[in-house]
Amino acid sequence: MKKSSGKRKSTLIFACSGLSNTGKLTMQAASTLAFRRPNLYRAAAAHKGVDAVEDAVSDGFKIIALDGCTDRCATKKLDEAGMKADVYLMVTELGIEKTRSSDVKPEYVEKIVRAIKEA
């Protein structure tokens, strides 16, 4: 493992923010990290477009595309704009099933937060 020399790069989490539970969980996890560690993380909702991503890239941020499911809404938004994320994560690949929109549990948010921090 290579050690970084100095300050950790800030990260923008570009979250799906869809209507299903997994979509809602992406934005909740991204917002949780941005609230807990505002110096390291920022959250942006994919449905609002890629302007925040463009700004973050120009500021040297690491970009994480956080998709809720195989629809890959965040990734598709980046692709449409000709942009790429540094890391791609999908909530359903973390063992969280896409179900009804009200199935948003704190333990799911924390599981996603851990995955983002490890990415």
C-alpha positions as a Markdown table, in Angstrom:
| # | Residue | x | y | z |
|---|---|---|---|---|
| 1 | Met | 0.0 | 0.0 | 0.0 |
| 2 | Lys | 1.4 | 3.4 | -1.0 |
| 3 | Lys | 1.3 | 6.1 | 1.6 |
| 4 | Ser | 0.2 | 9.5 | 0.6 |
| 5 | Ser | 2.5 | 12.4 | 1.3 |
| 6 | Gly | 0.4 | 15.0 | 3.2 |
| 7 | Lys | -3.2 | 16.1 | 2.8 |
| 8 | Arg | -5.8 | 13.6 | 1.7 |
| 9 | Lys | -7.6 | 14.5 | -1.5 |
| 10 | Ser | -11.2 | 15.7 | -1.1 |
| 11 | Thr | -13.9 | 13.5 | -2.6 |
| 12 | Leu | -17.2 | 14.4 | -4.3 |
| 13 | Ile | -19.8 | 11.7 | -4.0 |
| 14 | Phe | -22.1 | 11.9 | -7.1 |
| 15 | Ala | -25.1 | 10.0 | -5.8 |
| 16 | Cys | -28.0 | 8.5 | -7.8 |
| 17 | Ser | -30.6 | 9.9 | -5.4 |
| 18 | Gly | -33.4 | 7.9 | -7.1 |
| 19 | Leu | -36.9 | 7.1 | -5.8 |
| 20 | Ser | -36.2 | 3.5 | -4.7 |
| 21 | Asn | -34.8 | 2.6 | -1.3 |
| 22 | Thr | -31.3 | 2.1 | -2.8 |
| 23 | Gly | -31.5 | 5.4 | -4.6 |
| 24 | Lys | -32.5 | 7.2 | -1.5 |
| 25 | Leu | -29.8 | 5.5 | 0.4 |
| 26 | Thr | -27.1 | 6.9 | -2.0 |
| 27 | Met | -28.0 | 10.4 | -1.1 |
| 28 | Gln | -28.4 | 9.7 | 2.6 |
| 29 | Ala | -25.0 | 8.1 | 2.8 |
| 30 | Ala | -23.3 | 10.9 | 0.7 |
| 31 | Ser | -25.0 | 13.6 | 2.8 |
| 32 | Thr | -24.0 | 11.8 | 6.0 |
| 33 | Leu | -20.3 | 11.8 | 5.1 |
| 34 | Ala | -20.5 | 15.4 | 3.9 |
| 35 | Phe | -22.0 | 16.4 | 7.2 |
| 36 | Arg | -19.5 | 14.4 | 9.3 |
| 37 | Arg | -16.4 | 15.3 | 7.4 |
| 38 | Pro | -17.1 | 18.5 | 5.3 |
| 39 | Asn | -13.4 | 19.0 | 4.8 |
| 40 | Leu | -13.1 | 15.6 | 3.0 |
| 41 | Tyr | -16.5 | 14.9 | 1.4 |
| 42 | Arg | -19.1 | 16.7 | -0.7 |
| 43 | Ala | -22.4 | 15.3 | -1.9 |
| 44 | Ala | -24.1 | 16.0 | -5.2 |
| 45 | Ala | -27.3 | 14.5 | -6.5 |
| 46 | Ala | -27.2 | 13.1 | -10.1 |
| 47 | His | -30.7 | 14.4 | -10.9 |
| 48 | Lys | -29.3 | 18.0 | -10.6 |
| 49 | Gly | -26.8 | 17.5 | -13.4 |
| 50 | Val | -23.0 | 17.4 | -13.6 |
| 51 | Asp | -22.1 | 21.0 | -12.8 |
| 52 | Ala | -20.9 | 20.0 | -9.3 |
| 53 | Val | -18.8 | 17.3 | -10.8 |
| 54 | Glu | -17.2 | 19.7 | -13.3 |
| 55 | Asp | -16.3 | 22.1 | -10.5 |
| 56 | Ala | -15.0 | 19.3 | -8.3 |
| 57 | Val | -12.8 | 17.9 | -11.1 |
| 58 | Ser | -11.3 | 21.4 | -11.7 |
| 59 | Asp | -10.6 | 21.6 | -7.9 |
| 60 | Gly | -8.7 | 18.3 | -8.0 |
| 61 | Phe | -11.4 | 16.2 | -6.2 |
| 62 | Lys | -11.6 | 12.4 | -6.3 |
| 63 | Ile | -15.0 | 11.6 | -7.9 |
| 64 | Ile | -17.1 | 8.6 | -6.7 |
| 65 | Ala | -20.2 | 7.6 | -8.7 |
| 66 | Leu | -22.6 | 6.1 | -6.2 |
| 67 | Asp | -25.3 | 4.2 | -8.0 |
| 68 | Gly | -28.3 | 2.6 | -6.2 |
| 69 | Cys | -28.8 | -0.3 | -8.6 |
| 70 | Thr | -28.1 | -1.7 | -12.0 |
| 71 | Asp | -30.0 | 1.3 | -13.6 |
| 72 | Arg | -26.7 | 3.2 | -12.9 |
| 73 | Cys | -28.3 | 6.6 | -13.0 |
| 74 | Ala | -25.2 | 8.5 | -11.6 |
| 75 | Thr | -22.9 | 6.7 | -14.0 |
| 76 | Lys | -25.1 | 7.4 | -16.9 |
| 77 | Lys | -25.3 | 11.1 | -16.1 |
| 78 | Leu | -21.5 | 11.2 | -16.1 |
| 79 | Asp | -21.3 | 9.2 | -19.4 |
| 80 | Glu | -23.7 | 11.6 | -21.1 |
| 81 | Ala | -21.5 | 14.5 | -20.2 |
| 82 | Gly | -18.3 | 12.6 | -21.3 |
| 83 | Met | -17.0 | 12.4 | -17.8 |
| 84 | Lys | -15.6 | 9.5 | -15.8 |
| 85 | Ala | -15.5 | 8.8 | -12.0 |
| 86 | Asp | -12.4 | 7.7 | -10.2 |
| 87 | Val | -14.5 | 5.0 | -8.4 |
| 88 | Tyr | -17.8 | 3.4 | -9.1 |
| 89 | Leu | -19.9 | 1.9 | -6.3 |
| 90 | Met | -23.3 | 0.2 | -6.5 |
| 91 | Val | -25.5 | -0.2 | -3.4 |
| 92 | Thr | -27.0 | -3.5 | -4.5 |
| 93 | Glu | -23.5 | -4.9 | -4.8 |
| 94 | Leu | -23.1 | -4.2 | -1.1 |
| 95 | Gly | -25.8 | -6.8 | -0.3 |
| 96 | Ile | -28.6 | -4.3 | 0.0 |
| 97 | Glu | -31.7 | -5.3 | -1.9 |
| 98 | Lys | -33.7 | -2.8 | -4.0 |
| 99 | Thr | -37.2 | -2.8 | -2.5 |
| 100 | Arg | -39.9 | -0.3 | -1.7 |
| 101 | Ser | -38.9 | 3.3 | -1.2 |
| 102 | Ser | -39.5 | 3.2 | 2.6 |
| 103 | Asp | -37.0 | 0.5 | 3.2 |
| 104 | Val | -34.2 | 2.9 | 4.3 |
| 105 | Lys | -32.5 | 1.7 | 7.5 |
| 106 | Pro | -29.7 | 3.4 | 9.4 |
| 107 | Glu | -27.6 | 0.3 | 9.2 |
| 108 | Tyr | -27.8 | 0.4 | 5.4 |
| 109 | Val | -26.6 | 4.0 | 5.4 |
| 110 | Glu | -23.6 | 3.1 | 7.6 |
| 111 | Lys | -22.8 | 0.1 | 5.4 |
| 112 | Ile | -22.6 | 2.5 | 2.4 |
| 113 | Val | -20.7 | 5.1 | 4.3 |
| 114 | Arg | -18.0 | 2.4 | 5.2 |
| 115 | Ala | -17.8 | 1.4 | 1.5 |
| 116 | Ile | -17.3 | 5.0 | 0.4 |
| 117 | Lys | -14.6 | 5.5 | 3.0 |
| 118 | Glu | -12.8 | 2.4 | 1.9 |
| 119 | Ala | -13.0 | 3.3 | -1.8 |
